[in-house]
Coordinates of C-alpha atoms in Angstrom, one line a residue:
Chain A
X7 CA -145.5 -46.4 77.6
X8 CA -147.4 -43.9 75.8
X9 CA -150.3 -41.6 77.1
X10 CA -152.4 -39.7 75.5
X11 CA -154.8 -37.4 77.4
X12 CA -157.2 -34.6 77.0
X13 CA -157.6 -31.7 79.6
X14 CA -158.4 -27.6 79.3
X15 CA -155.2 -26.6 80.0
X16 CA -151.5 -27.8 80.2
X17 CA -149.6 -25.9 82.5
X18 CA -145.6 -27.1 81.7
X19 CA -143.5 -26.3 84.7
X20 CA -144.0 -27.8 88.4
X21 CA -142.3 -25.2 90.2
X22 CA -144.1 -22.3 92.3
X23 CA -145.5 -20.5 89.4
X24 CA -146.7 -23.5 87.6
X25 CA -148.2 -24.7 91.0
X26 CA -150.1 -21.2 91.1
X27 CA -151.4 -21.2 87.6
X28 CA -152.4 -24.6 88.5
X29 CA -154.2 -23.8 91.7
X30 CA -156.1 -20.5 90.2
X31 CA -156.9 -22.0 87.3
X32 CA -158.1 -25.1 89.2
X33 CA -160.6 -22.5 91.1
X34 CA -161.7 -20.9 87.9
X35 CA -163.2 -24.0 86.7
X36 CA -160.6 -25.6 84.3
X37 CA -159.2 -29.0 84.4
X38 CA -155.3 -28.6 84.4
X39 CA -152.5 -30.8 83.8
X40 CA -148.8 -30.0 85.3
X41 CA -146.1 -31.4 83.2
X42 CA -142.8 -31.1 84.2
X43 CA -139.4 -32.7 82.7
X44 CA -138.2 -32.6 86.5
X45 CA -139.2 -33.5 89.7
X46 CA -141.8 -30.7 91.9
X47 CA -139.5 -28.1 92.7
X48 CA -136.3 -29.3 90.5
X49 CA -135.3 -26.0 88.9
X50 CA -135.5 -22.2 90.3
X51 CA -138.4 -23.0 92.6
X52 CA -136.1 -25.7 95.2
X53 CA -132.7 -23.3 94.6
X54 CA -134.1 -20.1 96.3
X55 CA -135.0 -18.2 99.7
X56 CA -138.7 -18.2 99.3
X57 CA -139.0 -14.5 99.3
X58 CA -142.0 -12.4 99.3
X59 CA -140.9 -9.0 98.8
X60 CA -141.8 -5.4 98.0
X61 CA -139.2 -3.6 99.5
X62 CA -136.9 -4.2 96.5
X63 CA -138.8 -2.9 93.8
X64 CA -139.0 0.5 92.6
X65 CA -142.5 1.8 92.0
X66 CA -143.9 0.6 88.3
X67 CA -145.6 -2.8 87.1
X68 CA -143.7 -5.5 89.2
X69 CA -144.5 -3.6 92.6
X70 CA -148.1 -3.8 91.2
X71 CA -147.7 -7.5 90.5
X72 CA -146.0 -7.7 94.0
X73 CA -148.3 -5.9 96.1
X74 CA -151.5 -8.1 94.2
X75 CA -149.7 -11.5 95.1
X76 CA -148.8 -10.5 98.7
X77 CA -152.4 -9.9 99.1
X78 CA -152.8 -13.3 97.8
X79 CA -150.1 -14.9 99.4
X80 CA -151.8 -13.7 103.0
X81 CA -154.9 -15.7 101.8
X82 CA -153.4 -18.6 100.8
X83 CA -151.2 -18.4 104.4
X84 CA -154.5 -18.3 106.3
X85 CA -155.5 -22.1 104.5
X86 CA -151.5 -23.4 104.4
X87 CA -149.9 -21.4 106.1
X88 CA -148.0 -23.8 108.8
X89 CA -147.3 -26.3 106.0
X90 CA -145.1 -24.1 103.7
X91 CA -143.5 -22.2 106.7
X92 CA -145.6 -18.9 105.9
X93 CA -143.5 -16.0 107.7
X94 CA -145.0 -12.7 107.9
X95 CA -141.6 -11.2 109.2
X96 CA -141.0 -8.0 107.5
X97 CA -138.6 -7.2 106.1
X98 CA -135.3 -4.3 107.6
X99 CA -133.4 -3.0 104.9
X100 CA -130.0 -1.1 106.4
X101 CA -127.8 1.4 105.1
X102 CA -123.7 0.9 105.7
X103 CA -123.2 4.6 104.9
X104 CA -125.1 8.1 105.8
X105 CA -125.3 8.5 101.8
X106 CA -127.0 4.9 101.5
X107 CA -129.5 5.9 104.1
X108 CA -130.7 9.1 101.7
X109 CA -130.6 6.9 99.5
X110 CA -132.9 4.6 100.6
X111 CA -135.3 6.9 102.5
X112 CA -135.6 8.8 98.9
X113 CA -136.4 5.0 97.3
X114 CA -138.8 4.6 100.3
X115 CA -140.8 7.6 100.2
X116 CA -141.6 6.9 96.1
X117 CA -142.5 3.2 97.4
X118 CA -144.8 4.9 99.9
X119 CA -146.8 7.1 97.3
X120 CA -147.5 3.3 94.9
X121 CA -149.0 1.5 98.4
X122 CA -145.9 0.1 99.9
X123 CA -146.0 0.4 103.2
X124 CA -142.1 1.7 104.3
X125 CA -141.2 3.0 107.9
X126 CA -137.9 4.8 108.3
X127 CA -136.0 3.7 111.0
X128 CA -133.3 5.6 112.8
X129 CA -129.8 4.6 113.8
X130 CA -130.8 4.4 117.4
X131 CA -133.9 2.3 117.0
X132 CA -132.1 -0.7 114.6
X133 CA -131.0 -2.6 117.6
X134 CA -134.6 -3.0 118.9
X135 CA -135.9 -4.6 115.4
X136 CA -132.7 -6.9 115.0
X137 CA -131.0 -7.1 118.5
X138 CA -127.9 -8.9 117.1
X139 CA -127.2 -6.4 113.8
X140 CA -123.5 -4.7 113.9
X141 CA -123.2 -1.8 115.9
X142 CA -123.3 1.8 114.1
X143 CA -125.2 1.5 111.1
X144 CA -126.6 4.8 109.8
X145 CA -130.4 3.4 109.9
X146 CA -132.6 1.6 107.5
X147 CA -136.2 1.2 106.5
X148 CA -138.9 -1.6 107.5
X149 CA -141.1 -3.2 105.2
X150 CA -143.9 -5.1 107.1
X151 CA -145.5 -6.2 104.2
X152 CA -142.1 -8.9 103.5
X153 CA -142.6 -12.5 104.3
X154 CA -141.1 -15.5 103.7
X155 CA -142.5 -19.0 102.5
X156 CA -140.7 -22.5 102.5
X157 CA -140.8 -22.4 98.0
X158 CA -140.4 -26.1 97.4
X159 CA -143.0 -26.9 100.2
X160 CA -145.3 -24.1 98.9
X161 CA -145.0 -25.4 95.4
X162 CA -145.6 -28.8 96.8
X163 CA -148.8 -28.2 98.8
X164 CA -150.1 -25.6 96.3
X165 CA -150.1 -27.7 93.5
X166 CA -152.0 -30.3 95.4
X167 CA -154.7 -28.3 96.7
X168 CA -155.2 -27.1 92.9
X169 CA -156.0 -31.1 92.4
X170 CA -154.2 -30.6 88.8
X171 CA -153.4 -34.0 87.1
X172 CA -149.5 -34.1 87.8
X173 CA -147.2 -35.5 85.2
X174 CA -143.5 -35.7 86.7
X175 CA -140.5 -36.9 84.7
X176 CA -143.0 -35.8 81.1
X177 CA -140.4 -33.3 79.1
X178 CA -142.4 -31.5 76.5
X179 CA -140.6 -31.8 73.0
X180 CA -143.0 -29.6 71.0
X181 CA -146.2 -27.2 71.7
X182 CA -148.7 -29.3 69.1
X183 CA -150.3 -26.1 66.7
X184 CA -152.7 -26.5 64.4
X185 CA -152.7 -25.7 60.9
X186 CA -154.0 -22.2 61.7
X187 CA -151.3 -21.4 64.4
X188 CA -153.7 -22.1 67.4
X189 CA -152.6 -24.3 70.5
X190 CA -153.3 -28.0 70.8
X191 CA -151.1 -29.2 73.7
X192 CA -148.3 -30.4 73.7
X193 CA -146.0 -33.7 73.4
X194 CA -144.1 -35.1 75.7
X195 CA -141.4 -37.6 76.0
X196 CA -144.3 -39.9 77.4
X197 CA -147.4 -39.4 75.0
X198 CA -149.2 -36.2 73.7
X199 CA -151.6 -34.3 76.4
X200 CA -154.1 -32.3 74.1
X201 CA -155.6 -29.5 75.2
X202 CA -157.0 -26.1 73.9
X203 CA -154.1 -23.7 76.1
X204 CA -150.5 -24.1 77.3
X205 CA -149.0 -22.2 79.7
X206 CA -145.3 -21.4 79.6
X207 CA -144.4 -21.6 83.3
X208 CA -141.2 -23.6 82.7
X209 CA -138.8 -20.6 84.4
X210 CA -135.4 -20.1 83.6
X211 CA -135.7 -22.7 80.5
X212 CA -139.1 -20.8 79.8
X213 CA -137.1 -18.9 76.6
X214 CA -136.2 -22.6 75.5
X215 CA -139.9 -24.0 75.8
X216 CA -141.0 -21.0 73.8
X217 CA -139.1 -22.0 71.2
X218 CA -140.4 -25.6 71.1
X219 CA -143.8 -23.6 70.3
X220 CA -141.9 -21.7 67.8
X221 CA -141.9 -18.3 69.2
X222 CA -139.3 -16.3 70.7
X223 CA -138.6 -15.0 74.2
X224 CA -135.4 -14.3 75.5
X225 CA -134.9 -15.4 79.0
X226 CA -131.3 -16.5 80.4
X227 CA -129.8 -17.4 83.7
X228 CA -128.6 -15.2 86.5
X229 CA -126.8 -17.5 88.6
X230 CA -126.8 -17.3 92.1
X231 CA -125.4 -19.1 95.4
X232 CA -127.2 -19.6 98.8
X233 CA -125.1 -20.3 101.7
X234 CA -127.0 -22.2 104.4
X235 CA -125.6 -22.1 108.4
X236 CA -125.8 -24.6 111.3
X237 CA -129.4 -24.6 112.7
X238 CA -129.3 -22.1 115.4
X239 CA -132.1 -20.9 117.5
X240 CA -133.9 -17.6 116.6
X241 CA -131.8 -15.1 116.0
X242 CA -132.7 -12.7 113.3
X243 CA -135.9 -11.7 113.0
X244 CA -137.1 -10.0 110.1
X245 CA -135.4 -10.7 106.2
X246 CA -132.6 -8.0 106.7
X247 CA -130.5 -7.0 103.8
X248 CA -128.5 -4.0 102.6
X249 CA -129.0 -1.4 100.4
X250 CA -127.0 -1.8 97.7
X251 CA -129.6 -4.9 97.2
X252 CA -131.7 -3.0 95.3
X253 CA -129.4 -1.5 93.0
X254 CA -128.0 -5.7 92.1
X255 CA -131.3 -6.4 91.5
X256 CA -131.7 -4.1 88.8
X257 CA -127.7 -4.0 87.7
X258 CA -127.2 -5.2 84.2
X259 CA -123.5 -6.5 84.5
X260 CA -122.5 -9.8 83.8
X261 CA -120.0 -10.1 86.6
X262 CA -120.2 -11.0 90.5
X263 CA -122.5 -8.9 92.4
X264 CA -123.0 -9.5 95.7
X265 CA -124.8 -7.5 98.3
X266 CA -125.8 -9.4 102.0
X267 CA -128.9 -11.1 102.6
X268 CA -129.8 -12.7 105.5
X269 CA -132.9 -14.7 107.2
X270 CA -133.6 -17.3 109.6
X271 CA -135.8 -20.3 108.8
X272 CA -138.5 -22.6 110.4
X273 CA -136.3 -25.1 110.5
X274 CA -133.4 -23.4 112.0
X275 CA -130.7 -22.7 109.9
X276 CA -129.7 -19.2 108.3
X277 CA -129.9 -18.2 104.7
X278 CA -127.6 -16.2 103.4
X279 CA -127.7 -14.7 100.0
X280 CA -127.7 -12.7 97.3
X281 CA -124.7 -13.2 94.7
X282 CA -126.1 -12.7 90.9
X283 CA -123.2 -13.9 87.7
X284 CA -124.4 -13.9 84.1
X285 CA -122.5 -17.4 83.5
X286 CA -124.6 -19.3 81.8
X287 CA -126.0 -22.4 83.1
X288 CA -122.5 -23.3 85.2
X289 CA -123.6 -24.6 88.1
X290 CA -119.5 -25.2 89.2
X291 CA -119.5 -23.7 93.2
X292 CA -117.4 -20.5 93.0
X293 CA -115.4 -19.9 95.7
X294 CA -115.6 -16.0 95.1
X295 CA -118.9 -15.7 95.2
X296 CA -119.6 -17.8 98.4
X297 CA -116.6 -15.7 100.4
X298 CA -118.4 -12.7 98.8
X299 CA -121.7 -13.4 100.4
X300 CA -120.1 -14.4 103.7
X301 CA -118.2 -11.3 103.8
X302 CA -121.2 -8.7 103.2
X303 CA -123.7 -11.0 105.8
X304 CA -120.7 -11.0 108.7
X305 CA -120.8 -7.3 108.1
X306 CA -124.0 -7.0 108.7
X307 CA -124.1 -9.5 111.5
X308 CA -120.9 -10.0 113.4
X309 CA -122.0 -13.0 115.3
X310 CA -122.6 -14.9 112.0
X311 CA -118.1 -15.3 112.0
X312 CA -118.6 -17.9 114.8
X313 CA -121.1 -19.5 112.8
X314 CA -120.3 -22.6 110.5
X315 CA -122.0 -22.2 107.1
X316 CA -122.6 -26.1 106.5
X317 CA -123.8 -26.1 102.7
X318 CA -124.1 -23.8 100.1
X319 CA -126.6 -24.7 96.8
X320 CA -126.7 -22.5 93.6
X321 CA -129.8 -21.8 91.4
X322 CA -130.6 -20.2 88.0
X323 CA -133.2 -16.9 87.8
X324 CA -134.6 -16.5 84.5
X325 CA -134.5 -12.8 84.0
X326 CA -135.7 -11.0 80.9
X327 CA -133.9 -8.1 79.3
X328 CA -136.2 -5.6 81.0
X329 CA -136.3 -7.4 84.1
X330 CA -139.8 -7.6 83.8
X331 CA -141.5 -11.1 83.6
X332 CA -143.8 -12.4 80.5
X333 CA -147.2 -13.1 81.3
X334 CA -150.8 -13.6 79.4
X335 CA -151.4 -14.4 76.3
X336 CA -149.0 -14.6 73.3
X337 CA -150.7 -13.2 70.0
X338 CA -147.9 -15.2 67.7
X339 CA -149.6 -18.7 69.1
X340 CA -153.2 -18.6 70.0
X341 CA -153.8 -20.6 73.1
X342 CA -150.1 -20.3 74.5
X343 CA -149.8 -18.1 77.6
X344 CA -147.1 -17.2 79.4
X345 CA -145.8 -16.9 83.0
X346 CA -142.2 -17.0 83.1
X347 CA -139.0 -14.8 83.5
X348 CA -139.6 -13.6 87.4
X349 CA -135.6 -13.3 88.0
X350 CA -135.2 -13.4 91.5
X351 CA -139.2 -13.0 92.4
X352 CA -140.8 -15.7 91.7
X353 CA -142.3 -17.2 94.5
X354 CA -142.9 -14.0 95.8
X355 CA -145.2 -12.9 92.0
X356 CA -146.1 -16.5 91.6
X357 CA -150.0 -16.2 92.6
X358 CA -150.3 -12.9 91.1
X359 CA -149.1 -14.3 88.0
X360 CA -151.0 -17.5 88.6
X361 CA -154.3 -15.5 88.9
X362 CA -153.8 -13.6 86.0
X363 CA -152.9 -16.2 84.0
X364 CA -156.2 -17.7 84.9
X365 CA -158.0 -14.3 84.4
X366 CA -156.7 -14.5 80.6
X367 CA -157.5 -18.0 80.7
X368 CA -161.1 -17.9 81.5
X369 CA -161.4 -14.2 79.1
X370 CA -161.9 -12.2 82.3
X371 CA -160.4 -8.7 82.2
X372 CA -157.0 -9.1 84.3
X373 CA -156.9 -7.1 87.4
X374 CA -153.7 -5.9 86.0
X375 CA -152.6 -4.3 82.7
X376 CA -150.7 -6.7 80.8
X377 CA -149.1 -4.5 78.6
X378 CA -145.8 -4.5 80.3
X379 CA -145.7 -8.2 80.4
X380 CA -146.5 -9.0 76.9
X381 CA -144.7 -12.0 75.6
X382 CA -144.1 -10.9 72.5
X383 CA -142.6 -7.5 73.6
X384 CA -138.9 -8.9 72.6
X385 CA -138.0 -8.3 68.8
X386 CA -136.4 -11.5 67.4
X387 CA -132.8 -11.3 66.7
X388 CA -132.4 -11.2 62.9
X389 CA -129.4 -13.3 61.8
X390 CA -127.4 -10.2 60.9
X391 CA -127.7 -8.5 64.4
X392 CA -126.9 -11.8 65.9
X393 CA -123.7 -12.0 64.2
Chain B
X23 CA -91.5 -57.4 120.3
X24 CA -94.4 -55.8 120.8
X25 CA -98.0 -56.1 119.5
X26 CA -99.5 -53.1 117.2
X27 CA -102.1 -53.3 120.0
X28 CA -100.0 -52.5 122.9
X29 CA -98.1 -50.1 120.5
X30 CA -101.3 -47.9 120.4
X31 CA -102.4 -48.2 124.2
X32 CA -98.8 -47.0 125.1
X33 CA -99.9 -44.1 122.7
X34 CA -103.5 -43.8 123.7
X35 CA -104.8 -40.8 125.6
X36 CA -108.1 -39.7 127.2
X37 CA -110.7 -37.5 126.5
X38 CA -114.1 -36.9 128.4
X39 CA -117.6 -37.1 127.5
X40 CA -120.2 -35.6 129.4
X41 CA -117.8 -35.5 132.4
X42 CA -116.8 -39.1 132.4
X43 CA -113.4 -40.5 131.2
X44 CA -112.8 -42.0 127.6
X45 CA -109.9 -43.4 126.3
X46 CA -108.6 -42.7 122.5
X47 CA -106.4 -44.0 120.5
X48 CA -104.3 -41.4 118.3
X49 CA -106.1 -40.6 114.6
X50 CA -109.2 -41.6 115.6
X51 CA -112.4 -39.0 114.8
X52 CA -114.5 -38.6 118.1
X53 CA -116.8 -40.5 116.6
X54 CA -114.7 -43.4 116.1
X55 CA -113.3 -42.9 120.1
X56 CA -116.8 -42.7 121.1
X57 CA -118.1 -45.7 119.3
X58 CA -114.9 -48.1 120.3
X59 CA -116.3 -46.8 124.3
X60 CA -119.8 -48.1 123.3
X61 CA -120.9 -44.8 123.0
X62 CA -123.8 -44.7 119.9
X63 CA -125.7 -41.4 120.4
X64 CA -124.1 -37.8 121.3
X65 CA -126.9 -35.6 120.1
X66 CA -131.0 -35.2 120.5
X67 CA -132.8 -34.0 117.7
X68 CA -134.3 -30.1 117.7
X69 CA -138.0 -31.1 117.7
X70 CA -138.8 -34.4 119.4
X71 CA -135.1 -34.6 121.4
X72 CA -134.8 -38.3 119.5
X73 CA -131.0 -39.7 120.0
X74 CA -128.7 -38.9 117.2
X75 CA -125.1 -40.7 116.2
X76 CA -123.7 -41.9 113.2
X77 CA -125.3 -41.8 110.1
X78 CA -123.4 -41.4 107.1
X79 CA -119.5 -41.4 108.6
X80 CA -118.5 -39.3 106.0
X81 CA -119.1 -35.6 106.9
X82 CA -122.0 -35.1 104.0
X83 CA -125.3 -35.6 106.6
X84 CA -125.0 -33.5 109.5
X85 CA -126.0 -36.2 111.7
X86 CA -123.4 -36.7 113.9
X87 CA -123.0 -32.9 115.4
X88 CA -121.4 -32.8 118.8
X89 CA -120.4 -30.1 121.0
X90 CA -116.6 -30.4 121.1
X91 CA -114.5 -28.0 124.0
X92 CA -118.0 -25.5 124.0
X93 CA -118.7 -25.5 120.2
X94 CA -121.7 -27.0 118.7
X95 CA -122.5 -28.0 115.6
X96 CA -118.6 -30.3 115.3
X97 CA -119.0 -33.3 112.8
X98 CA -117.8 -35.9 115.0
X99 CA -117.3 -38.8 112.4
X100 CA -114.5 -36.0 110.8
X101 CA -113.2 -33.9 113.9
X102 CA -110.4 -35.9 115.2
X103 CA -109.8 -36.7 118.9
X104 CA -107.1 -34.8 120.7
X105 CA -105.5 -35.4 124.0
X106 CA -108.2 -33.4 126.8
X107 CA -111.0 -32.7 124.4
X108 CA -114.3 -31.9 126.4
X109 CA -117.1 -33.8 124.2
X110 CA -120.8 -33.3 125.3
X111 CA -124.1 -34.0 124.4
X112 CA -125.3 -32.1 122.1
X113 CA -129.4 -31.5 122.9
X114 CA -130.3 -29.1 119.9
X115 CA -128.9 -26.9 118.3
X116 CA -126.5 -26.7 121.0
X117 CA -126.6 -22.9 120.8
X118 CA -128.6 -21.6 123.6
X119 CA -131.8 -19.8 123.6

C-alpha cells in the first residue's frame, strides 16, 4: 500500500531527539510527521541510560546546549514527569586518586564560571551523599543540576503529546529535492510524504540519511554496553561516576575505554555503564568490555560483587569528529535541517536541540549560536584523501 | 528388578520451603522440585505483591526468582536442587530495605 501525504515538516527519526523536534515544532504551530524505519525508540534512544548531564562537559557550546535543555527538561518534568521516570538526582562525580581530585576540582571551578552549578565535596563528607560508596576515596564534586529520565518512555510520551502524525516501520529511501536543490520530503518504503522541511534526526545512521539527501556528514558509531543488575531496593542515590569519565568522553581512540558508571532506576534495577569501542556497527557482546565495566563499578561500589548483573544490552552513539552534534539548517539543501550526532548526550540535548530546530524552523533567531553545530562544517572526503 | 521410579525415591532427598519439608529427586531445578510438590508461586511482585512462578522455564524472563539458602534474586527454573537447600518466598526484591 502506498501513501502519499502532505504536512510542514517531516521529522525522520522516532527516537528522543526526533520526539523533541516533534513536540517543539508541534507547539510552534507546524504540522509534523515522524517517520521512522524502526520501531519508537529502536536505535540509540532504547540502548542508553537516559542521562541528563552537565557535569561531563567542559565549558564551550555543548554545556550551552546542556544547560538550555536541562532547563527544558525541568519543564517538561513538571507536565510528564512521573511517566518517563523524571529523576532530579544529581549527579557525584569521585576521584580514585588525590591527583584525580585536582583534577576534577580544576574542571569544576571552569564549569562554575559558564553556569554549572559544581560543589566540591571532601573525602569525609562522600559517605553522607552515597552511604554505600567504597571507603577512602580522595573526594569528588556534586552536580545538582544531573537527572535522569526513562529515554524510551520519554521518547514515547513526548512524541505523543507533540500529536505528530506517526509513521512506524516507513524507511526513507531518498530526501525528494527539487530542481533548484530545495527540500520536498521525502520517500519512503511506503509512499512519498511531501513537505516543505526535513529534519535529519535519524541518530547514529543520521550520516547515512544525509547521504540519501545527497549531502555529506560524517557521523559513526561508538559502541557501548550497559550492564543491568537484579532489581534491588534504593541504594545509590545520585548518578555517580568517576573521573576519568570525562576524559572517555572526549578520548579519540578507537579501542576499549571504560570508566564506571553507576545509577539506580524507577524500576529497581542498577545501570551500570560506560564502555565506548570504535567497532563499527558490531553489536557481538564482548566479554572484555562487560568485565571492564563490572570491574571499575565494584570499585566504586563494593557491595555491587554480591550483586548478580542479569542482562547486559549494547547501543551505538553517533559521534561526530568534533564531538559536537549537527543541528539547524544545511545551506547545501534548502529545507533540510539537522539534529543528529549527540554521541553519548542525546536525551540529555534532545529538547534543546528540539527547540532550536524549531526556532530555525519557524525563522526565529535561535537562542543559541549555531555556528558550532553547522551541518555542513565537515569537508567532504575527496577520493584521493580517502584512498 | 526394580522400577526407574523406586530407583529415584531411594535417591531422593529433601529440601525445605518456607520451613516446611519437600522432597526432590536428584537433577531436578527448584522449580521442577517445587512444582512436582504442587508448589506454583515462590515470589510476589515489587509493586502490587501479585504471585510469581514459572514463566518462561528457560532462564531468559526473570520470573521465577527465588531466595535460595539467603540469596535473592536465584532463577529457580535453572538453579538445581541440592540435598538441605533452604528455599523461601521471595516478596520483592528480596533484598531488604
Amino acid at each position: 500500500m502506498s501513501e502519499s501525504l502532505t504536512c510542514d515538516v517531516v521529522v525522520v527519526g522516532a527516537g528522543m531527539t526526533g520526539a523533541a523536534c516533534a513536540l517543539y515544532a508541534a507547539r510552534a504551530g507546524l504540522g509534523v510527521t515522524v517517520v521512522d524505519r524502526g520501531p519508537v525508540a529502536g536505535g540509540t534512544t532504547g540502548a542508553g541510560e537516559g542521562n541528563l548531564l552537565v557535569s561531563d562537559k567542559a565549558p564551550g557550546p555543548e554545556l550551552g546546549l546542556a544547560l538550555l535543555s536541562l532547563r527544558l527538561w525541568a519543564e517538561l518534568a513538571a507536565r510528564y514527569g512521573p511517566d518517563i521516570e523524571y529523576d532530579a538526582k544529581g549527579g557525584l562525580v569521585v576521584a580514585e586518586t588525590p591527583e584525580a581530585v585536582d583534577g576534577l576540582r580544576a574542571f569544576a571551578d571552569a564549569q562554575r564560571a559558564a553556569g554549572v552549578t559544581a560543589e566540591a565535596v571532601p573525602a569525609d563528607r562522600l559517605h553522607d551523599l552515597e552511604p554505600r560508596l567504597a571507603p577512602a576515596l580522595p573526594g569528588g564534586v556534586r552536580y545538582p543540576q544531573d537527572a535522569q529520565v526513562m529515554p524510551a518512555l520519554a521518547a514515547a510520551h513526548l512524541l505523543k503529546a507533540s500529536g505528530a502524525r506517526l509513521l512506524t516501520g516507513h524507511e526513507v529511501t531518498r530526501v525528494l529535492r527539487a530542481r533548484d536543490g530545495a527540500v520536498r520530503g521525502v520517500r519512503t518504503t511506503r509512499g512519498d510524504v511531501h513537505a516543505p522541511a526535513v529534519v535529519n534526526a535519524a541518530g547514529t545512521w543520521g550520516g547515512e540519511l544525509a547521504s540519501r539527501a545527497d549531502v555529506f556528514l560524517p557521523v559513526m558509531p561508538r559502541r557501548g554496553f550497559v550492564l543491568v543488575t537484579e532489581p534491588l531496593p534504593p541504594r545509590i542515590r545520585h548518578k555517580v561516576y568517576a573521573a576519568d569519565y570525562v576524559a572517555d568522553v572526549a578520548g579519540d581512540t578507537a579501542d576499549l575505554l571504560a570508566s564506571p558508571v553507576v545509577e539506580g532506576t524507577a524500576a529497581g534495577p542498577v545501570l551500570i555503564g560506560a564502555s565506548r569501542e570504535r567497532v563499527g556497527f558490531d553489536r557481538s557482546l564482548s566479554l572484555r568490555a562487560v568485565r571492564a565495566l563490572a570491574a571499575g563499578a565494584t570499585r566504586l561500589f563494593p557491595f555491587l560483587s554480591e550483586v548478580r548483573a542479569v542482562r547486559t544490552y549494547a547501543g551505538f552513539r553517533p559521534y561526530l569528529p568534533d564531538h559536537l552534534p549537527a543541528i539547524g539548517p544545511d545551506p547545501r539543501a534548502p529545507g533540510l535541517f539537522h539534529a543528529c550526532g549527540h554521541e553519548g548526550a542525546g536525551i540529555g540535548l534532545a529538547p534543546g536541540t528540539g527547540l532550536l530546530v524549531a526556532q530555525a524552523l519557524t525563522g526565529e533567531t535561535p537562542g543559541l549560536d549555531l555556528a558550532p553545530f553547522r551541518p555542513d562544517r565537515f569537508p567532504r572526503p575527496t577520493k584521493e584523501a580517502a584512498r | 528388578m526394580t522400577s526407574p521410579e523406586s530407583a529415584d525415591a531411594a535417591r531422593a532427598f529433601e529440601v525445605t520451603f518456607d520451613g516446611r519439608p519437600v522432597e526432590a529427586l536428584p537433577g531436578r531445578t527448584i522449580a521442577a522440585v517445587l512444582w512436582a510438590a504442587g508448589i506454583t508461586s515462590w515470589r510476589t511482585t515489587r509493586d502490587g505483591g501479585r504471585p510469581r512462578g514459572v514463566f518462561c522455564g528457560i532462564g531468559v524472563c526473570f520470573d521465577c526468582l527465588v531466595t535460595v539458602n539467603g540469596r535473592p534474586g536465584r532463577r529457580a527454573c535453572l538453579v538445581p536442587a541440592r540435598p538441605g537447600d533452604v528455599i523461601r518466598t521471595q516478596e520483592g526484591t528480596g533484598h531488604e530495605d
